[in-house]
C-alpha atoms as a printed R data frame, in Angstrom:
    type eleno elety resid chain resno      x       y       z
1   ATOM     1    CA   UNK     A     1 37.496 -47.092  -6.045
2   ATOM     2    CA   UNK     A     2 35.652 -45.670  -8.551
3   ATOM     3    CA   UNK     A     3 33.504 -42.344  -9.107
4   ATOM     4    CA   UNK     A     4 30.811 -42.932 -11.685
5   ATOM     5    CA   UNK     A     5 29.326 -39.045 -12.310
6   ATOM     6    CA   UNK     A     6 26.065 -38.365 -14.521
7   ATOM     7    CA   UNK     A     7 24.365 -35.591 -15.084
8   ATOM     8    CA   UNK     A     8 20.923 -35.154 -16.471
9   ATOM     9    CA   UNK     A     9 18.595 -32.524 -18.179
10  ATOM    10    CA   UNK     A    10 15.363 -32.887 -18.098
11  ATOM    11    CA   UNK     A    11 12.512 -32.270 -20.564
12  ATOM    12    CA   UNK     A    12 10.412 -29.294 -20.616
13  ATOM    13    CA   UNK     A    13  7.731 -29.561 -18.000
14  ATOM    14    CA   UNK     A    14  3.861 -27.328 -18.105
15  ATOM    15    CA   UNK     A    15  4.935 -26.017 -14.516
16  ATOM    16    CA   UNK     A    16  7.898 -25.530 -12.373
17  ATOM    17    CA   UNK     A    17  6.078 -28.096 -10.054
18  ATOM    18    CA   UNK     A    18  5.595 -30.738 -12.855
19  ATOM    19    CA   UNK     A    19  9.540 -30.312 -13.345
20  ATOM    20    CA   UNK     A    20  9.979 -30.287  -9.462
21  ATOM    21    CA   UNK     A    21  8.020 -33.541  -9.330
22  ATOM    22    CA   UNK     A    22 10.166 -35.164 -12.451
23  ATOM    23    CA   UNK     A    23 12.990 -34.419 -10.496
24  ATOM    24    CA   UNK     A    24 12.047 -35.698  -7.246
25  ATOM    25    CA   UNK     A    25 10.866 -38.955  -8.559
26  ATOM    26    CA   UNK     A    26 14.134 -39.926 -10.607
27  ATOM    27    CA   UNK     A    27 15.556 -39.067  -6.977
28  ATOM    28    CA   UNK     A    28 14.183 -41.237  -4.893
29  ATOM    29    CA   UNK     A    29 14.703 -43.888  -7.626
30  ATOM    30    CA   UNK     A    30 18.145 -43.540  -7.937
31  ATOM    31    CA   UNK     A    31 18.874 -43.609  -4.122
32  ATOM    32    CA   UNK     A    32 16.546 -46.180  -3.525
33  ATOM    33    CA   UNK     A    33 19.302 -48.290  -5.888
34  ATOM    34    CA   UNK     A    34 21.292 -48.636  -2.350
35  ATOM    35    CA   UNK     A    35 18.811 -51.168  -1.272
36  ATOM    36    CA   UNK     A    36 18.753 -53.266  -4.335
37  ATOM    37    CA   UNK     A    37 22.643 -53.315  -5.492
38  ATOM    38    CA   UNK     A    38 25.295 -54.429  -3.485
39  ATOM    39    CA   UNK     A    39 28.137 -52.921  -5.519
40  ATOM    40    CA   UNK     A    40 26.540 -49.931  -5.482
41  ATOM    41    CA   UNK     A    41 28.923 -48.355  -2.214
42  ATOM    42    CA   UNK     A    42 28.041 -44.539  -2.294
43  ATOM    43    CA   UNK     A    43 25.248 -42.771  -4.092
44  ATOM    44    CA   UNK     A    44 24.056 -39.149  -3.859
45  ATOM    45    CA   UNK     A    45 21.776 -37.430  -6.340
46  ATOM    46    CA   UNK     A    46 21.320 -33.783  -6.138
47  ATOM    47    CA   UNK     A    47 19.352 -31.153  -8.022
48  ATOM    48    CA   UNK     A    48 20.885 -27.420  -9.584
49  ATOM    49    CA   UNK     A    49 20.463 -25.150  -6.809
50  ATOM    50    CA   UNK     A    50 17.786 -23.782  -9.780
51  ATOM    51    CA   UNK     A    51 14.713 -25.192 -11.613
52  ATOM    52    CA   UNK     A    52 15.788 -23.484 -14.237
53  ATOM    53    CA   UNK     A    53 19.258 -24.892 -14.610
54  ATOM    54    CA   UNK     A    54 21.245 -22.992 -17.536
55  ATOM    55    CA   UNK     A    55 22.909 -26.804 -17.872
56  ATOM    56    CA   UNK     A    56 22.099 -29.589 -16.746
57  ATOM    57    CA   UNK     A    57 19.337 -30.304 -14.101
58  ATOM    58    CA   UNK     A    58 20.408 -33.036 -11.606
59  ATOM    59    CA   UNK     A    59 23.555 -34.832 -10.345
60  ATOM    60    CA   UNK     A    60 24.239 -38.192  -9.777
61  ATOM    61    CA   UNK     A    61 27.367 -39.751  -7.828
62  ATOM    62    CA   UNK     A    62 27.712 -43.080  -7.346
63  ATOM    63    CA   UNK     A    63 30.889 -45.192  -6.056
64  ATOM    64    CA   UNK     A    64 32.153 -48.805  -6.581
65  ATOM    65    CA   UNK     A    65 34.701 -50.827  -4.938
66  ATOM    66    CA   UNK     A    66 35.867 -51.774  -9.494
67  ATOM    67    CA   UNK     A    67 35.560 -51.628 -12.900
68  ATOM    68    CA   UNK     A    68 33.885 -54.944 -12.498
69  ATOM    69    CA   UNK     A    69 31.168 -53.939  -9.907
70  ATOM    70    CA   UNK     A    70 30.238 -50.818 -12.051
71  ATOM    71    CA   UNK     A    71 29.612 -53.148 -14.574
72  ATOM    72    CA   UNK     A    72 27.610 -55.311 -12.427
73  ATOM    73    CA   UNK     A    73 25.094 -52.356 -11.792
74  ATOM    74    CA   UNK     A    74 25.313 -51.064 -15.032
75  ATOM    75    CA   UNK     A    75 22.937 -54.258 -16.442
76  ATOM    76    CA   UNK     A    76 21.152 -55.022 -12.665
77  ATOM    77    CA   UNK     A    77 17.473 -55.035 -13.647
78  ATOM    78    CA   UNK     A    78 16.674 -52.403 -10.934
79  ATOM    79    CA   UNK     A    79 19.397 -50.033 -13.267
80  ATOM    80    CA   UNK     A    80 17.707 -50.703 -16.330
81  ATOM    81    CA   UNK     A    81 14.625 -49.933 -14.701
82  ATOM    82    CA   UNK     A    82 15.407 -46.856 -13.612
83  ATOM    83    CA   UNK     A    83 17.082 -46.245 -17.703
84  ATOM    84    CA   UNK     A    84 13.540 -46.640 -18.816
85  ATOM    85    CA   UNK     A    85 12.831 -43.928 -16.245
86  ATOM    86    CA   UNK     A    86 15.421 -41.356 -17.300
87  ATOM    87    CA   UNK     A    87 14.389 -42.158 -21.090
88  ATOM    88    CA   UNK     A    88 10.727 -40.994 -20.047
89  ATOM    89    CA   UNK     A    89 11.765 -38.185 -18.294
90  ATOM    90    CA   UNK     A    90 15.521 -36.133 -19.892
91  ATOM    91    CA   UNK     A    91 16.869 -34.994 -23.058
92  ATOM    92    CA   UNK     A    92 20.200 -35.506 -21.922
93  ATOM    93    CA   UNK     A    93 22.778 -37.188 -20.400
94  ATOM    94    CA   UNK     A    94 26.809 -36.890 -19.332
95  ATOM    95    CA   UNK     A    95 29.001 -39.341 -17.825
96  ATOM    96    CA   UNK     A    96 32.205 -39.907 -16.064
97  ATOM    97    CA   UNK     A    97 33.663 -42.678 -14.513
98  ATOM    98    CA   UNK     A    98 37.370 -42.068 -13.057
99  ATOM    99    CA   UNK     A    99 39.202 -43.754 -10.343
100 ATOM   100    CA   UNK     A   100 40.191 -42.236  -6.845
């Protein structure tokens, strides 16, 4: 199997609730990527206990069967979609992919 880890930092929001929002939308994007890729085995996205995160502001876990099915989702159109999303809407961006 393998663990594909991102985190993300988001931009700098008017409001707390503008950044809540942000955050809430890339969310339910990213989870709703269950229903649309079939590699795609495990996924959980979770914000910093903290709006104002001292690193980064979300994490996303996902987990695929290979190498192969990671790269699969990694050019679905529903995963570029949701690229053009995270563009929009961080600064930054860290990723790990390790096998377990």
């Amino acid at each position: 199997m393998i663990n594909h880890t991102v985190l993300f930092k988001f931009k700098d929001f008017d409001s707390d609730s503008a950044k809540k929002e942000a955050i809430e939308r890339l969310t339910a994007v990213l989870l709703n990527l269950k229903n649309e890729i079939s590699e795609l085995k495990h996924i959980e996205v979770n914000p910093h206990y903290t709006l104002d995160a001292p690193s980064f502001d979300i994490c996303l876990i996902t987990h695929f069967e290979s190498i192969a099915d990671l790269d699969v989702y990694r050019v679905h159109p529903e995963h570029l979609k949701v690229i053009d999303l995270v563009k929009e809407l961080t600064t930054e961006r860290a990723a790990v992919d390790f096998n377990f």
